[in-house]
Coordinates of C-alpha atoms in Angstrom, one line a residue:
M551 CA -8.3 -19.9 -10.0
M552 CA -6.6 -18.2 -7.1
K553 CA -3.6 -20.1 -5.7
L554 CA -2.3 -20.4 -2.2
G555 CA 1.3 -20.4 -1.1
C556 CA 3.6 -19.6 1.8
C557 CA 6.9 -17.9 2.6
Y558 CA 9.6 -20.5 3.3
Y559 CA 13.2 -20.2 4.4
P560 CA 15.1 -23.5 3.8
E561 CA 18.3 -21.9 5.2
H562 CA 16.5 -21.8 8.6
W563 CA 15.8 -25.5 8.8
P564 CA 17.8 -28.8 8.7
E565 CA 18.0 -30.0 5.1
D566 CA 16.6 -33.4 6.1
I567 CA 13.1 -31.9 6.7
W568 CA 12.8 -29.9 3.4
A569 CA 11.1 -32.7 1.5
E570 CA 8.6 -33.4 4.3
D571 CA 7.9 -29.7 4.5
A572 CA 7.3 -29.5 0.8
K573 CA 5.0 -32.6 0.9
R574 CA 3.0 -31.1 3.8
M575 CA 2.6 -27.8 1.9
V576 CA 1.0 -29.6 -1.1
E577 CA -1.2 -31.6 1.2
M578 CA -2.4 -28.4 2.8
G579 CA -3.5 -27.1 -0.6
L580 CA -0.5 -24.8 -1.3
S581 CA 1.0 -24.6 -4.7
Q582 CA 3.5 -21.8 -4.6
V583 CA 6.3 -20.9 -2.3
R584 CA 8.4 -17.8 -1.9
I585 CA 12.1 -18.2 -1.0
G586 CA 15.5 -16.5 -1.0
E587 CA 14.7 -12.8 -0.2
F588 CA 16.9 -12.7 2.9
A589 CA 19.6 -15.2 2.0
W590 CA 22.5 -13.1 0.7
S591 CA 24.9 -14.1 3.5
R592 CA 24.3 -17.8 2.7
L593 CA 24.6 -17.3 -1.1
E594 CA 27.8 -15.2 -0.9
P595 CA 29.4 -15.6 2.6
T596 CA 32.5 -13.8 1.4
A597 CA 32.9 -11.3 -1.5
G598 CA 32.9 -13.2 -4.8
Q599 CA 32.6 -16.6 -3.1
Y600 CA 29.2 -18.0 -4.1
E601 CA 27.7 -21.0 -2.5
W602 CA 24.7 -22.1 -4.6
E603 CA 24.5 -25.7 -3.9
W604 CA 22.2 -25.5 -0.9
L605 CA 19.8 -23.3 -2.9
D606 CA 20.0 -25.7 -5.9
R607 CA 18.9 -28.5 -3.6
A608 CA 16.2 -26.5 -2.0
I609 CA 14.7 -25.4 -5.4
K610 CA 14.9 -29.0 -6.7
T611 CA 13.2 -30.4 -3.5
L612 CA 10.4 -27.9 -3.7
G613 CA 10.0 -28.2 -7.4
D614 CA 9.9 -32.0 -7.3
A615 CA 7.1 -31.8 -4.8
G616 CA 5.1 -29.9 -7.4
L617 CA 5.5 -26.4 -5.9
E618 CA 6.0 -23.3 -8.1
I619 CA 8.7 -21.0 -6.8
I620 CA 8.8 -17.2 -6.4
L621 CA 12.5 -16.4 -6.0
G622 CA 13.4 -13.2 -4.1
T623 CA 16.4 -11.1 -4.8
P624 CA 18.3 -10.7 -1.4
T625 CA 19.0 -7.0 -1.6
A626 CA 17.0 -6.1 1.4
T627 CA 19.7 -7.7 3.7
P628 CA 23.2 -6.9 2.5
P629 CA 25.7 -9.0 4.5
K630 CA 28.2 -7.6 7.0
W631 CA 31.2 -8.0 4.8
L632 CA 29.6 -5.8 2.2
V633 CA 28.6 -3.1 4.7
D634 CA 32.1 -3.1 6.1
S635 CA 33.6 -2.7 2.6
M636 CA 31.7 0.6 2.0
P637 CA 30.3 1.9 5.3
D638 CA 28.7 4.9 3.6
M639 CA 26.2 2.7 1.8
V640 CA 23.8 2.8 4.8
A641 CA 20.9 5.2 4.9
V642 CA 21.0 8.2 7.3
D643 CA 18.0 9.2 9.3
E644 CA 16.5 12.7 9.7
Q645 CA 18.6 13.3 12.7
G646 CA 21.8 12.6 10.8
R647 CA 22.3 9.1 12.3
P648 CA 23.5 6.2 10.2
R649 CA 21.2 3.2 10.0
K650 CA 23.6 0.4 11.2
F651 CA 24.0 -3.3 10.5
G652 CA 22.2 -5.7 12.7
S653 CA 18.7 -6.1 11.3
R654 CA 17.6 -5.4 7.7
R655 CA 17.1 -2.7 5.1
H656 CA 20.4 -1.1 6.0
Y657 CA 21.1 0.6 2.7
C658 CA 20.6 3.8 0.9
F659 CA 18.8 3.7 -2.4
S660 CA 21.0 6.4 -3.8
H661 CA 24.4 4.8 -3.1
Q662 CA 25.9 3.9 -6.5
G663 CA 28.3 1.4 -5.1
Y664 CA 25.5 -0.5 -3.5
R665 CA 23.5 -0.5 -6.7
E666 CA 26.5 -2.0 -8.5
Q667 CA 26.6 -4.8 -5.9
C668 CA 22.9 -5.4 -6.2
A669 CA 23.2 -5.6 -10.0
R670 CA 26.0 -8.2 -9.5
I671 CA 24.2 -10.5 -7.1
V672 CA 20.9 -10.3 -9.1
E673 CA 22.8 -11.0 -12.4
A674 CA 24.5 -14.0 -10.7
M675 CA 21.2 -15.4 -9.4
A676 CA 19.5 -14.8 -12.8
Q677 CA 22.2 -16.6 -14.7
R678 CA 22.0 -19.6 -12.4
Y679 CA 18.2 -19.9 -12.0
G680 CA 16.7 -17.7 -14.7
E681 CA 15.7 -20.7 -16.9
N682 CA 14.9 -23.1 -14.1
P683 CA 11.4 -24.5 -14.8
A684 CA 10.4 -24.4 -11.1
I685 CA 10.9 -20.6 -11.0
V686 CA 7.6 -18.9 -12.1
A687 CA 8.3 -15.4 -10.7
W688 CA 10.8 -13.1 -9.1
Q689 CA 10.3 -10.8 -6.2
T690 CA 12.5 -7.8 -6.2
D691 CA 14.0 -7.0 -2.8
N692 CA 11.5 -7.0 0.0
E693 CA 9.1 -4.3 1.3
Y694 CA 10.7 -1.2 -0.1
G695 CA 10.8 1.4 2.7
C696 CA 10.0 -0.8 5.7
H697 CA 11.3 0.7 8.9
D698 CA 11.4 4.3 7.5
T699 CA 14.1 3.6 4.9
I700 CA 12.9 5.4 1.8
V701 CA 14.0 9.0 2.7
S702 CA 17.7 9.1 3.4
Y703 CA 19.9 12.1 4.3
S704 CA 23.2 10.5 3.4
E705 CA 26.0 12.0 1.4
A706 CA 25.0 9.7 -1.6
A707 CA 21.4 11.0 -1.3
K708 CA 22.5 14.6 -1.2
M709 CA 24.6 14.3 -4.3
G710 CA 21.8 12.4 -6.1
F711 CA 19.3 15.1 -5.1
R712 CA 21.5 17.8 -6.6
R713 CA 21.7 15.9 -9.9
W714 CA 18.0 15.3 -9.8
L715 CA 17.4 19.1 -9.3
S716 CA 19.7 20.0 -12.1
D717 CA 17.9 17.7 -14.5
K718 CA 14.5 19.1 -13.4
Y719 CA 15.2 22.8 -13.2
D720 CA 18.3 23.2 -15.6
H721 CA 19.3 26.5 -13.9
V722 CA 19.3 27.3 -10.2
D723 CA 17.3 30.5 -10.8
A724 CA 14.4 28.3 -11.9
L725 CA 14.7 26.4 -8.7
N726 CA 14.8 29.6 -6.6
S727 CA 11.7 30.8 -8.4
A728 CA 9.8 27.5 -8.1
W729 CA 10.5 27.1 -4.4
G730 CA 10.0 30.8 -3.5
N731 CA 13.4 31.0 -2.0
V732 CA 13.3 34.8 -1.8
F733 CA 11.4 34.1 1.4
W734 CA 13.8 34.1 4.4
S735 CA 16.8 34.7 2.1
M736 CA 16.9 31.0 1.1
E737 CA 18.2 31.6 -2.4
Y738 CA 21.0 29.5 -3.9
R739 CA 23.8 30.4 -6.3
S740 CA 24.2 26.8 -7.6
F741 CA 22.8 23.4 -7.2
D742 CA 25.9 22.4 -5.2
E743 CA 24.7 24.6 -2.4
V744 CA 21.4 22.7 -1.9
E745 CA 21.3 20.3 1.1
P746 CA 18.7 17.8 2.1
P747 CA 15.8 19.3 4.0
N748 CA 16.7 18.1 7.5
L749 CA 18.2 19.6 10.7
T750 CA 16.9 23.0 9.9
V751 CA 16.2 25.4 12.8
T752 CA 12.4 25.4 12.1
E753 CA 10.4 23.6 9.4
P754 CA 12.1 23.5 6.0
N755 CA 10.6 25.1 2.9
P756 CA 7.7 22.7 2.0
A757 CA 8.5 23.0 -1.7
H758 CA 12.0 21.7 -0.9
V759 CA 10.5 18.9 1.1
L760 CA 8.1 17.9 -1.6
D761 CA 10.9 17.8 -4.2
Y762 CA 13.0 15.7 -1.9
R763 CA 10.1 13.2 -1.5
R764 CA 9.7 13.1 -5.3
F765 CA 13.4 12.5 -5.6
A766 CA 13.4 9.7 -3.0
S767 CA 10.5 8.0 -4.7
D768 CA 12.3 8.2 -8.1
E769 CA 15.3 6.5 -6.5
V770 CA 13.1 3.5 -5.6
V771 CA 11.7 3.4 -9.1
T772 CA 15.2 3.3 -10.7
F773 CA 16.5 0.8 -8.0
N774 CA 13.7 -1.5 -8.8
K775 CA 14.0 -1.2 -12.6
L776 CA 17.7 -2.0 -12.3
Q777 CA 16.8 -5.4 -11.0
V778 CA 13.8 -6.0 -13.2
D779 CA 15.8 -5.3 -16.4
I780 CA 18.4 -7.9 -15.4
L781 CA 15.8 -10.5 -14.6
R782 CA 13.7 -10.0 -17.7
A783 CA 16.8 -10.5 -19.9
R784 CA 18.0 -13.6 -18.0
S785 CA 14.6 -15.1 -17.0
P786 CA 12.1 -14.5 -19.8
G787 CA 8.5 -15.4 -19.3
R788 CA 8.6 -15.1 -15.5
D789 CA 6.5 -12.5 -13.6
M790 CA 8.2 -9.6 -11.9
I791 CA 6.7 -8.9 -8.5
H792 CA 7.3 -6.6 -5.5
N793 CA 5.6 -6.9 -2.1
Y794 CA 4.3 -3.5 -1.0
M795 CA 3.1 -2.8 2.6
G796 CA -0.1 -1.6 4.3
F797 CA -0.9 2.1 4.8
F798 CA 2.5 3.0 3.3
T799 CA 3.0 6.1 1.1
E800 CA 6.7 6.9 1.2
F801 CA 7.2 6.2 -2.5
D802 CA 4.9 6.2 -5.6
H803 CA 3.7 2.6 -5.9
H804 CA 2.1 3.4 -9.3
D805 CA 5.5 4.4 -10.7
V806 CA 7.2 1.3 -9.4
G807 CA 4.4 -0.8 -10.7
R808 CA 4.9 0.3 -14.3
D809 CA 8.0 -2.0 -14.4
L810 CA 6.2 -5.0 -12.7
D811 CA 3.8 -7.7 -13.9
V812 CA 2.1 -8.2 -10.5
A813 CA 1.7 -5.9 -7.5
S814 CA 1.6 -7.8 -4.3
W815 CA 1.2 -6.6 -0.7
D816 CA 1.7 -7.9 2.8
S817 CA -1.6 -8.2 4.7
Y818 CA -1.6 -7.9 8.5
P819 CA -5.0 -6.7 9.4
L820 CA -4.6 -7.0 13.2
G821 CA -1.3 -5.3 13.2
F822 CA -2.5 -2.4 11.0
L823 CA -5.5 -1.9 13.2
E824 CA -3.4 -1.6 16.3
Q825 CA -0.7 0.6 14.7
F826 CA -2.7 3.2 12.9
W827 CA -5.2 6.0 13.6
F828 CA -8.3 3.9 14.5
S829 CA -10.2 4.8 17.7
D830 CA -10.0 2.8 20.9
E831 CA -13.6 1.7 20.3
E832 CA -12.7 0.3 16.9
K833 CA -9.5 -1.4 18.1
L834 CA -11.5 -3.2 20.8
R835 CA -14.5 -4.0 18.5
Y836 CA -12.2 -5.5 15.8
T837 CA -9.3 -6.6 17.9
R838 CA -9.4 -10.2 16.6
Q839 CA -10.8 -9.4 13.1
G840 CA -9.2 -6.2 11.8
H841 CA -11.3 -3.3 10.7
P842 CA -13.7 -4.5 8.0
D843 CA -12.1 -2.3 5.3
I844 CA -8.4 -2.6 6.0
A845 CA -7.7 -5.7 3.9
A846 CA -10.2 -4.7 1.2
F847 CA -8.8 -1.2 0.9
H848 CA -5.3 -2.5 0.1
H849 CA -6.7 -5.2 -2.3
D850 CA -8.4 -2.5 -4.3
L851 CA -5.4 -0.1 -4.0
Y852 CA -2.8 -2.6 -5.3
R853 CA -5.1 -4.0 -8.0
G854 CA -4.6 -0.5 -9.5
C855 CA -0.8 -0.5 -9.2
C856 CA 0.0 -2.6 -12.3
A857 CA -1.2 -2.5 -15.8
G858 CA -3.9 -5.2 -16.3
G859 CA -4.8 -5.1 -12.6
R860 CA -2.8 -8.2 -11.6
W861 CA -2.2 -8.4 -7.9
S862 CA -1.5 -10.8 -5.1
V863 CA -1.1 -11.1 -1.3
M864 CA 2.5 -12.1 -0.8
E865 CA 2.3 -12.3 3.0
Q866 CA -1.0 -13.1 4.8
Q867 CA -1.1 -12.9 8.6
P868 CA -1.8 -16.5 9.8
G869 CA -1.9 -15.7 13.6
P870 CA -0.4 -13.3 16.1
V871 CA 2.3 -11.0 14.7
N872 CA 5.3 -9.8 16.6
W873 CA 5.6 -6.1 15.7
A874 CA 2.5 -4.3 16.8
R875 CA 2.0 -2.6 20.2
Y876 CA -0.4 -5.5 21.1
N877 CA -0.6 -8.8 19.2
P878 CA -3.8 -10.7 19.7
A879 CA -4.7 -13.9 17.9
P880 CA -7.2 -13.8 15.1
L881 CA -10.8 -14.9 15.8
D882 CA -11.3 -18.5 14.7
G883 CA -12.2 -18.4 11.0
M884 CA -10.5 -15.0 10.2
V885 CA -7.5 -16.5 8.3
R886 CA -10.0 -18.3 6.1
L887 CA -12.1 -15.1 5.7
W888 CA -9.1 -13.0 4.8
T889 CA -8.1 -15.5 2.2
L890 CA -11.5 -15.7 0.5
E891 CA -11.9 -11.9 0.7
A892 CA -8.7 -11.6 -1.3
M893 CA -10.2 -14.0 -3.9
A894 CA -13.4 -11.9 -4.0
H895 CA -11.3 -8.9 -4.9
G896 CA -9.5 -10.7 -7.7
A897 CA -6.2 -11.9 -6.2
E898 CA -4.0 -14.4 -8.1
L899 CA -2.3 -15.7 -5.0
V900 CA -2.6 -15.6 -1.2
S901 CA 0.8 -16.5 0.4
Y902 CA 0.9 -17.0 4.1
F903 CA 3.8 -15.7 6.2
R904 CA 5.3 -18.0 7.1
W905 CA 5.4 -21.8 6.8
R906 CA 6.8 -22.5 10.2
Q907 CA 7.2 -20.1 13.2
A908 CA 10.9 -19.4 13.7
P909 CA 12.2 -20.2 17.2
F910 CA 15.0 -17.6 17.0
A911 CA 15.9 -13.9 16.2
Q912 CA 13.6 -10.9 15.7
E913 CA 10.5 -12.7 14.4
Q914 CA 10.3 -15.7 16.8
M915 CA 7.0 -14.4 18.2
H916 CA 5.4 -14.2 14.7
A917 CA 3.0 -17.1 14.1
G918 CA 3.3 -19.4 11.1
L919 CA 1.1 -22.1 9.5
L920 CA 3.1 -24.5 11.7
R921 CA 4.2 -24.0 15.2
P922 CA 8.0 -24.1 16.0
D923 CA 7.6 -27.8 16.9
S924 CA 6.1 -28.4 13.4
A925 CA 2.6 -29.1 14.6
V926 CA -0.1 -27.5 12.5
A927 CA -1.1 -24.1 13.9
P928 CA -4.7 -22.7 13.7
G929 CA -3.7 -20.7 10.6
G930 CA -2.6 -23.9 8.9
H931 CA -5.9 -25.6 9.5
E932 CA -7.7 -22.6 8.1
A933 CA -5.5 -22.4 5.1
A934 CA -6.5 -26.0 4.3
L935 CA -10.2 -25.1 4.7
A936 CA -9.7 -22.1 2.4
A937 CA -8.0 -24.3 -0.2
A938 CA -11.1 -26.5 -0.3
D939 CA -13.4 -23.5 -0.6
I940 CA -11.4 -22.2 -3.5
E941 CA -11.5 -25.5 -5.3
K942 CA -15.3 -25.6 -4.8
L943 CA -15.8 -22.0 -6.1
G944 CA -13.6 -22.7 -9.1
Q945 CA -12.8 -20.1 -11.8
I946 CA -14.7 -16.8 -11.4
G947 CA -14.9 -14.1 -14.0
E948 CA -14.1 -10.4 -13.7
T949 CA -16.5 -7.6 -12.6
A950 CA -17.5 -4.6 -14.6
K951 CA -16.2 -1.3 -13.5
S952 CA -18.3 0.7 -11.1
V953 CA -16.8 3.3 -8.8
A954 CA -13.4 4.8 -9.2
L955 CA -11.6 6.4 -6.2
L956 CA -8.5 8.4 -7.2
F957 CA -5.4 8.0 -5.0
S958 CA -2.2 10.1 -5.2
Y959 CA 1.0 9.3 -3.3
E960 CA 2.2 12.8 -4.1
A961 CA -0.9 14.2 -2.2
A962 CA 0.2 12.2 0.9
W963 CA 3.7 13.8 0.7
L964 CA 2.3 17.3 0.3
F965 CA 0.0 17.0 3.3
E966 CA 2.8 15.5 5.4
A967 CA 5.0 18.5 4.5
Q968 CA 2.3 21.1 5.3
P969 CA -0.7 19.5 7.1
Q970 CA -2.1 22.8 8.5
G971 CA -3.7 20.7 11.2
Q972 CA -2.3 17.8 13.2
S973 CA -5.2 15.5 12.4
F974 CA -5.3 16.0 8.6
R975 CA -4.0 12.7 7.4
Y976 CA -4.4 12.0 3.7
L977 CA -4.5 8.2 4.1
E978 CA -7.2 8.5 6.8
L979 CA -9.3 10.8 4.6
V980 CA -9.1 8.4 1.7
F981 CA -9.8 5.4 3.9
E982 CA -12.9 7.1 5.4
M983 CA -14.4 7.8 2.0
Y984 CA -13.5 4.3 0.8
S985 CA -15.2 2.8 3.9
A986 CA -18.3 4.8 3.3
L987 CA -18.5 3.4 -0.2
R988 CA -18.0 -0.1 1.0
Q989 CA -20.8 0.3 3.7
L990 CA -23.1 0.9 0.7
G991 CA -22.1 -2.5 -0.8
L992 CA -20.3 -0.8 -3.7
N993 CA -17.4 -2.3 -5.7
V994 CA -14.5 0.2 -5.7
D995 CA -11.4 0.5 -7.9
I996 CA -8.7 2.6 -6.3
V997 CA -6.8 4.2 -9.3
A998 CA -4.0 6.6 -10.1
P999 CA -5.1 10.1 -11.2
D1000 CA -3.8 9.5 -14.7
V1001 CA -6.0 6.4 -15.3
A1002 CA -8.7 6.4 -18.0
L1003 CA -12.1 6.9 -16.3
D1004 CA -14.4 6.5 -19.2
D1005 CA -15.8 3.1 -18.1
Y1006 CA -16.7 4.1 -14.6
K1007 CA -20.2 5.1 -13.5
M1008 CA -19.1 7.2 -10.5
V1009 CA -15.8 9.0 -9.5
V1010 CA -14.6 10.0 -6.1
V1011 CA -11.5 12.2 -5.5
P1012 CA -10.9 12.4 -1.7
S1013 CA -8.3 15.2 -2.2
L1014 CA -6.0 16.1 -5.0
P1015 CA -4.1 19.3 -4.0
I1016 CA -2.1 19.4 -7.3
L1017 CA -4.7 19.1 -9.9
S1018 CA -3.5 18.6 -13.5
P1019 CA -5.2 20.3 -16.4
S1020 CA -5.4 17.0 -18.2
L1021 CA -7.5 15.4 -15.3
V1022 CA -9.8 18.4 -15.4
E1023 CA -10.2 17.9 -19.2
R1024 CA -11.0 14.2 -18.7
I1025 CA -13.5 14.9 -15.9
A1026 CA -15.2 17.5 -18.1
K1027 CA -15.9 14.8 -20.8
L1028 CA -17.5 12.5 -18.3
D1029 CA -21.2 12.4 -17.8
V1030 CA -21.2 10.7 -14.4
P1031 CA -21.4 12.0 -10.8
V1032 CA -18.0 13.2 -9.5
L1033 CA -17.1 14.4 -6.0
F1034 CA -13.9 16.2 -5.1
G1035 CA -12.9 16.5 -1.5
P1036 CA -11.3 19.2 0.6
R1037 CA -8.0 20.9 -0.4
T1038 CA -8.3 19.8 -4.0
G1039 CA -6.6 22.2 -6.3
S1040 CA -5.1 24.1 -3.4
K1041 CA -1.5 24.0 -4.6
T1042 CA 0.4 24.4 -7.8
A1043 CA 3.0 21.8 -8.9
D1044 CA 5.6 24.0 -7.2
F1045 CA 3.8 23.9 -3.9
A1046 CA 2.3 27.4 -4.0
I1047 CA -1.2 28.7 -3.6
P1048 CA -2.8 29.1 -7.1
A1049 CA -3.2 32.7 -8.3
D1050 CA -7.0 32.3 -8.5
L1051 CA -7.0 30.3 -5.2
A1052 CA -8.3 26.8 -4.6
P1053 CA -9.7 24.7 -6.2
G1054 CA -7.4 26.0 -9.0
P1055 CA -8.2 24.6 -12.4
L1056 CA -11.3 22.8 -11.0
Q1057 CA -13.0 26.2 -11.2
Q1058 CA -13.5 25.5 -14.9
L1059 CA -16.0 22.9 -13.9
I1060 CA -17.5 24.3 -10.7
P1061 CA -17.5 28.1 -10.1
L1062 CA -16.4 28.5 -6.5
K1063 CA -13.4 29.8 -4.7
V1064 CA -12.0 28.8 -1.3
A1065 CA -11.4 32.0 0.5
R1066 CA -10.3 30.6 3.9
V1067 CA -9.4 27.3 5.5
E1068 CA -9.5 26.3 9.2
S1069 CA -8.2 23.2 11.0
L1070 CA -10.2 22.3 14.1
R1071 CA -8.7 20.9 17.2
P1072 CA -10.4 17.9 18.9
G1073 CA -13.6 19.1 20.6
M1074 CA -14.2 21.9 18.1
T1075 CA -17.1 21.1 15.7
E1076 CA -19.4 22.8 13.3
K1077 CA -22.9 21.3 13.5
G1078 CA -25.0 20.2 10.5
S1079 CA -28.4 18.6 10.2
D1080 CA -27.4 15.1 11.4
Y1081 CA -23.7 15.4 11.6
E1082 CA -20.7 17.4 13.0
V1083 CA -17.8 18.7 10.9
T1084 CA -14.5 18.0 12.6
R1085 CA -10.8 18.6 11.8
W1086 CA -11.2 20.8 8.7
I1087 CA -13.6 23.3 7.2
E1088 CA -13.3 25.8 4.3
T1089 CA -15.1 29.1 3.6
V1090 CA -16.3 29.2 0.0
E1091 CA -17.2 32.1 -2.2
T1092 CA -19.6 31.2 -5.0
G1093 CA -22.8 32.1 -6.7
L1094 CA -24.0 28.5 -6.3
S1095 CA -26.5 27.5 -3.7
A1096 CA -25.1 25.0 -1.2
D1097 CA -26.4 21.5 -1.3
E1098 CA -25.5 21.2 2.3
M1099 CA -24.5 23.7 5.0
V1100 CA -23.6 23.8 8.7
D1101 CA -25.6 25.8 11.3
D1102 CA -23.6 29.0 10.9
G1103 CA -24.7 29.2 7.2
R1104 CA -21.5 28.1 5.6
G1105 CA -22.0 25.8 2.7
I1106 CA -19.8 22.6 2.7
I1107 CA -21.2 20.8 -0.4
F1108 CA -21.7 22.5 -3.8
S1109 CA -22.4 21.1 -7.2
S1110 CA -22.4 22.2 -10.8
G1111 CA -23.9 19.6 -13.1
P1112 CA -22.4 16.2 -12.2
V1113 CA -19.4 17.7 -10.4
G1114 CA -19.5 18.3 -6.7
Y1115 CA -17.1 19.8 -4.1
L1116 CA -16.9 18.9 -0.4
A1117 CA -15.4 21.8 1.6
S1118 CA -14.8 20.0 4.9
W1119 CA -13.5 16.8 6.4
P1120 CA -16.2 14.2 5.5
P1121 CA -18.7 13.6 8.4
A1122 CA -19.6 9.9 8.3
P1123 CA -23.4 10.3 8.1
L1124 CA -23.2 13.0 5.4
I1125 CA -20.7 11.4 3.1
K1126 CA -22.6 8.1 3.2
R1127 CA -25.8 9.9 2.2
V1128 CA -24.0 11.8 -0.5
F1129 CA -22.5 8.7 -2.0
A1130 CA -25.9 7.0 -1.9
A1131 CA -27.3 9.8 -3.9
M1132 CA -24.5 9.7 -6.4
A1133 CA -24.9 6.0 -6.8
K1134 CA -28.7 6.4 -7.4
E1135 CA -27.9 9.1 -10.0
A1136 CA -25.4 6.7 -11.7
E1137 CA -28.0 3.8 -11.5
I1138 CA -25.8 1.7 -9.3
A1139 CA -27.6 -0.4 -6.8
T1140 CA -26.7 0.1 -3.1
L1141 CA -27.3 -1.9 0.1
D1142 CA -27.9 -0.9 3.7
L1143 CA -25.4 -3.1 5.3
P1144 CA -25.0 -3.8 9.0
R1145 CA -21.8 -2.2 10.5
D1146 CA -19.8 -5.4 10.5
L1147 CA -20.9 -6.9 7.2
R1148 CA -19.1 -6.3 3.9
V1149 CA -19.9 -7.6 0.4
R1150 CA -18.0 -7.9 -2.8
Q1151 CA -19.0 -9.1 -6.3
L1152 CA -16.6 -10.9 -8.6
G1153 CA -18.0 -11.9 -11.9
H1154 CA -21.2 -13.8 -11.3
V1155 CA -20.5 -14.5 -7.6
H1156 CA -21.5 -12.4 -4.7
F1157 CA -19.5 -12.7 -1.4
A1158 CA -20.4 -11.6 2.1
F1159 CA -18.0 -11.4 5.1
N1160 CA -19.0 -11.1 8.7
Y1161 CA -16.4 -9.0 10.6
G1162 CA -18.6 -9.0 13.8
T1163 CA -18.7 -11.1 16.9
G1164 CA -22.4 -11.9 16.4
D1165 CA -24.4 -13.7 13.7
C1166 CA -25.4 -11.8 10.6
D1167 CA -28.4 -12.6 8.5
I1168 CA -28.0 -11.9 4.8
T1169 CA -31.3 -13.3 3.6
D1170 CA -32.5 -9.9 2.4
H1171 CA -29.3 -9.4 0.4
L1172 CA -29.5 -12.7 -1.6
Q1173 CA -31.9 -11.3 -4.1
G1174 CA -33.3 -14.8 -4.8
G1175 CA -29.8 -16.1 -5.5
E1176 CA -28.4 -19.6 -4.9
L1177 CA -26.0 -20.0 -2.0
I1178 CA -22.9 -21.9 -3.2
L1179 CA -20.8 -21.4 0.0
G1180 CA -21.9 -20.9 3.6
E1181 CA -25.4 -20.1 5.0
A1182 CA -27.7 -17.1 5.0
L1183 CA -27.0 -16.8 8.7
I1184 CA -23.3 -16.0 8.8
K1185 CA -21.5 -16.8 11.9
P1186 CA -18.7 -14.5 13.3
A1187 CA -15.7 -14.7 10.9
G1188 CA -17.9 -16.5 8.4
V1189 CA -18.2 -16.2 4.7
A1190 CA -21.1 -16.8 2.3
A1191 CA -21.1 -16.8 -1.5
W1192 CA -24.0 -16.9 -3.9
T1193 CA -24.9 -16.4 -7.5
V1194 CA -27.7 -14.3 -8.9
A1195 CA -29.4 -15.3 -12.2

């Protein structure tokens, strides 16, 4: 059964209220608490001088109250004395400016001296608390990459990149060939001549940029593994967790997840709606709810980031946040809805950020479950309601696999390096296809390109510019409908156009060739039957008849057997219709859902969530089932759950 928890910072509060806080957490229905991830300056105020006693008492107080503890390693916030001891440990931004002390995440993943210091503090914590029965899990660091800190252009990163290139290419001639450095006389005589791809006169070689992004991602993987290996040795039997972020692609989460037991993420639906690409109409419509697919998208994404599909929400928005351009309060009921929606997607834990709103420093405007005066905030009341709902629903089984949506972090880096159109955003492309699937009431698993697909009834690949032969072989063995989106197979692994043009190796399954691509500025459209193509369109050469074409006669959807190719940015009416046809072919039932309603099945239980501001009647969707939570007429921010015999 899913657990509830919160993020707590005992070092922020007088010790004489710790026990009362712990008691109130349990009374609210919480059973886990995350602590410690920002406490390095209190744990080691001076080099080599540890002060554990306060944390000993905090862990005992929380554990004695019956709370399970997730203990964070404090490496996201190195103390001032450490930065002063090696000033070159900080990351350097694209403009060559050091990221200074005074907030957080002021380190470069590539700095070997900082890695040694991280290993030392993690080893010391693991020795002291690794066998403590109250500790059930460890969180490594905090939000890798927050505040644009994955890609660093420091001296340490430069030297690390040169070593990485030497390992990959062995000889500089191979690098020159792979990158096409004959262009503009960019050839190198040795790896020692290669610099990071910043501060160039015009755009750097995109192959150079892609390799630098791969290198930066690999640095996160090894940094995380360094901590995990220490913790596993000193604290056996505890889960290893990291808390990823929303709409964040700066490193490969699948690669990091291979060393973890649980993938968690930090869910701030209102902040993400405000900060990302959503239209003004959507931002106003969902200003207090969040877009209906933001939370679900990340639930399904992070469920695919660890073997076994274990995942959690480590930070759940409980009220207004402090970091978006505008920070409205959630609609009454939304904190409960977000919590139960995570349950419907199979979460093990929803942990609210934070227990009490801080009255000081950068996050003092960020709401908690309690107000700064310790009165229960609206989010705290809704957390208690969600706890009662979870208890009522009890243990729910797993759901059979249905639709697989393939997601590639490398694809995001490639399109950022060479978008060929300002509005071509990989994340937005994936999200729009995911949203179309959800509007049909489909359960979706977002998976890495190397995941086995045999048990799925339908496969969607929004775009995969670098298409491996092994994936093509696996797709060829499937007998289910598959759709590939634009720019698939458009590049080799070395970031070049394939000799036989796009979609490269996919031509083995669908005989077509992309002869020309166009990016369309806002206002430019190509009209179809009941839709308009915007942003991107491809001209295709093929002997196949088009399944769909725009008014000028260009085909934009082609199919050969079960494999289809979409040669444009997906128009919403068209892609929803295509997915409905694929689902029918796959014998997957679909629903015609209202715009603001979403559903999810988990085991034998069906859930419905109303993201609108008006009532929503789900009577037609119950299929004769028995309601076990809520009513058939769902109020705004309401939830219903039912079973079908």
